[in-house]
mmCIF file of C-alpha atoms in Angstrom:
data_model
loop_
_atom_site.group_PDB
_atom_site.id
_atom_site.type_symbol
_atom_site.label_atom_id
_atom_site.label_comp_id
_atom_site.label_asym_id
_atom_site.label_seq_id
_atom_site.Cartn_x
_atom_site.Cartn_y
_atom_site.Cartn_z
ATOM 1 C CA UNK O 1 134.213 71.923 64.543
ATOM 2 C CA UNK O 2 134.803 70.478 67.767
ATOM 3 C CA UNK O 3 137.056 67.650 68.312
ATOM 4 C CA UNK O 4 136.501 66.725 71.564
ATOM 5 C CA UNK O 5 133.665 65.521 73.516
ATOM 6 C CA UNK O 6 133.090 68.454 75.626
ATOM 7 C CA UNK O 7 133.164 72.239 74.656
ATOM 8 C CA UNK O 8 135.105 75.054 76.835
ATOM 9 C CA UNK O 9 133.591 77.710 78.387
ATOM 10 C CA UNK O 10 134.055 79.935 75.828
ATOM 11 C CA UNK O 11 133.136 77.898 73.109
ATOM 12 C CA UNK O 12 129.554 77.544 74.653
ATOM 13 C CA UNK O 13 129.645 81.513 75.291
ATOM 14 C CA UNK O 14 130.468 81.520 71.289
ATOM 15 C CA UNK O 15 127.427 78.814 70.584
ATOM 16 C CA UNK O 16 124.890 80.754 72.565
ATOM 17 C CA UNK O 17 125.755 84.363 71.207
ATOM 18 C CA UNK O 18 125.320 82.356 67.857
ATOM 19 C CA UNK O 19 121.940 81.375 68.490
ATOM 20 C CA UNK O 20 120.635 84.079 70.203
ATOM 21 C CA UNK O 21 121.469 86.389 67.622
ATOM 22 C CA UNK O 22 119.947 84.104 64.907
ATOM 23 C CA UNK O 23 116.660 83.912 66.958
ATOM 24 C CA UNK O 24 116.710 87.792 67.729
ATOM 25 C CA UNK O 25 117.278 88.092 64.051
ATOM 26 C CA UNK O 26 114.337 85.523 63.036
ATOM 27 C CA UNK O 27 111.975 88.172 65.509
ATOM 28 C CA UNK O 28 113.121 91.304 63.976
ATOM 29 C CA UNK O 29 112.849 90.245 60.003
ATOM 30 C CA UNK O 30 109.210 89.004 61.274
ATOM 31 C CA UNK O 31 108.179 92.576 63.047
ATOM 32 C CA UNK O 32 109.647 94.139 59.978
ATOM 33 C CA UNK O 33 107.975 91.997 57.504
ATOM 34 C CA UNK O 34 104.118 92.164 59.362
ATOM 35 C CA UNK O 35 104.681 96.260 59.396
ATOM 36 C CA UNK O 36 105.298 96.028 56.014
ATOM 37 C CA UNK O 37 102.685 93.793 55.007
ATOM 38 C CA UNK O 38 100.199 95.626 57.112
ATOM 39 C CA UNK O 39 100.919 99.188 55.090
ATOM 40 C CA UNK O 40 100.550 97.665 51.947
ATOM 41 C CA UNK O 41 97.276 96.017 52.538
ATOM 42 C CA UNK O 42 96.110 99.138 53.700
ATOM 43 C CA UNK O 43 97.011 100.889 50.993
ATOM 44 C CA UNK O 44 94.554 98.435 48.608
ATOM 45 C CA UNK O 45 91.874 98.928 51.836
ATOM 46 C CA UNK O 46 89.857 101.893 52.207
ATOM 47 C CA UNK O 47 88.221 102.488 55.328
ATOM 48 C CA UNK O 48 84.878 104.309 54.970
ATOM 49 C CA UNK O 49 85.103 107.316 57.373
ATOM 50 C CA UNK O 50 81.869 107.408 59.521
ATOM 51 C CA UNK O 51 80.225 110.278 58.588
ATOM 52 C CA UNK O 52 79.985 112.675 61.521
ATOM 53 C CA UNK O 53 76.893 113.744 62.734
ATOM 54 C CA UNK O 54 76.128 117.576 63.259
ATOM 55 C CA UNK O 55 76.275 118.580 66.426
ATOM 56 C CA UNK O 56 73.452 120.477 67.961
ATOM 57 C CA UNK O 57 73.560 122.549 70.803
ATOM 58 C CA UNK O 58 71.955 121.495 74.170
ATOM 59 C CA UNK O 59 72.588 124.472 75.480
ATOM 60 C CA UNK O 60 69.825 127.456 74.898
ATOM 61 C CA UNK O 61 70.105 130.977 76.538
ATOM 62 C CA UNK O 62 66.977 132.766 78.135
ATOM 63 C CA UNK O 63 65.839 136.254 77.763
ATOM 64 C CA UNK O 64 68.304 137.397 80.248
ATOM 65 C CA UNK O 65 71.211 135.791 78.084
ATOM 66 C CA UNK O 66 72.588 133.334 80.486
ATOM 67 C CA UNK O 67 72.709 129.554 79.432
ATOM 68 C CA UNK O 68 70.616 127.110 80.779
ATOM 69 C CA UNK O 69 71.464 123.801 80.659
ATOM 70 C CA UNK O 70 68.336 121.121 79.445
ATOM 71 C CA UNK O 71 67.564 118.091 81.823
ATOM 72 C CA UNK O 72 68.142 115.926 78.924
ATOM 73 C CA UNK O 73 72.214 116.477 79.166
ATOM 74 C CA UNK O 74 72.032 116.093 82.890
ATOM 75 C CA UNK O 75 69.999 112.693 82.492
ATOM 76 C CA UNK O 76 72.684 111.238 79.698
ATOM 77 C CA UNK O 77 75.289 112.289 82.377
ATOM 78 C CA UNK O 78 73.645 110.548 85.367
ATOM 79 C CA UNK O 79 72.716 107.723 82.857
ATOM 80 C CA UNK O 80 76.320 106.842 82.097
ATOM 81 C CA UNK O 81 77.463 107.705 85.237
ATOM 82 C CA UNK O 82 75.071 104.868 86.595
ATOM 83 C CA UNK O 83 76.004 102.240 83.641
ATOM 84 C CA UNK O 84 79.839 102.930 84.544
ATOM 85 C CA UNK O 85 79.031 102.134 88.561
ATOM 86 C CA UNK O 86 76.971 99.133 87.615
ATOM 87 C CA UNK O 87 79.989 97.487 85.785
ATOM 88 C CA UNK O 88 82.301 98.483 88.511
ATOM 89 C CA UNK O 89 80.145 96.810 90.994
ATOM 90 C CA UNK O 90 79.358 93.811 88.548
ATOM 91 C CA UNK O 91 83.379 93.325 87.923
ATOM 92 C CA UNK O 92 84.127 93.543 91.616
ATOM 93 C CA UNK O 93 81.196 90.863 92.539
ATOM 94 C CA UNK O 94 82.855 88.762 89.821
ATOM 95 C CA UNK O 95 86.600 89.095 90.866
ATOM 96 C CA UNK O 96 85.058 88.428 94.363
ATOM 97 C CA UNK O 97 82.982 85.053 93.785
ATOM 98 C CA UNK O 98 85.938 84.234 91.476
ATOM 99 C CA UNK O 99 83.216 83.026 88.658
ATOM 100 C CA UNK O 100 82.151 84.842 85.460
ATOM 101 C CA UNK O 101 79.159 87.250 84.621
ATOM 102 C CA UNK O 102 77.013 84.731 83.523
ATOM 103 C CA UNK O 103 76.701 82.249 86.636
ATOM 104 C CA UNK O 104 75.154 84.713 88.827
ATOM 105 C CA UNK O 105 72.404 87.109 88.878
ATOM 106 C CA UNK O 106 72.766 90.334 90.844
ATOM 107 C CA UNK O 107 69.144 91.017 92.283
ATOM 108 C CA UNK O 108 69.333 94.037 94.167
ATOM 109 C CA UNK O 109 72.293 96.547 94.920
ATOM 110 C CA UNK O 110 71.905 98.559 98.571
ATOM 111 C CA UNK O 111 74.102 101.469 99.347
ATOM 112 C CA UNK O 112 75.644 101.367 102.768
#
């Protein structure tokens, strides 16, 4: 193709579009082929739908008709509340000490 030792500046322009467009090619045949793939397998795989569980109503109403709301909601709200502050603390402690979880042991947690 070339018959010299050295290529112009347009030739190398020409070389690089070249292979570019082969590897861009290579990547978009390979996205194409996993979607593909991935709807036919899951055609042949079922997944088993959790059944849902029925909900019940936490919520009563009094004589007077106005809702009251039962402790055990409020504690399940203050419970996750609590779990979501303990792994914000536990993360920041981490990212702090710059070592993982499991190195250190987090004995007592003060408000200030």
């Amino acid at each position: 193709m070339w018959t010299s030792n050295t290529m112009t500046f347009w030739e190398s322009i020409v070389t690089f579009m070249i292979g570019f467009s082969i590897v861009f090619i290579c990547l978009i045949s390979l996205a194409l082929f996993i979607i593909i793939s991935s709807k036919v397998i899951n055609l042949f795989v079922k997944d088993e739908v959790p059944a849902q569980k029925p909900v019940t109503n936490a919520v009563s109403t009094d004589a007077s008709g106005s809702t009251v709301v039962t402790s055990k909601m409020v504690a399940e709200k203050d419970n996750q509340e609590e779990v979501e502050r303990l792994a914000v603390i536990i993360s920041a402690i981490s990212e702090e000490m710059r070592e993982p979880v499991e190195r250190f042991t987090i004995v007592s947690i003060t408000e200030i």
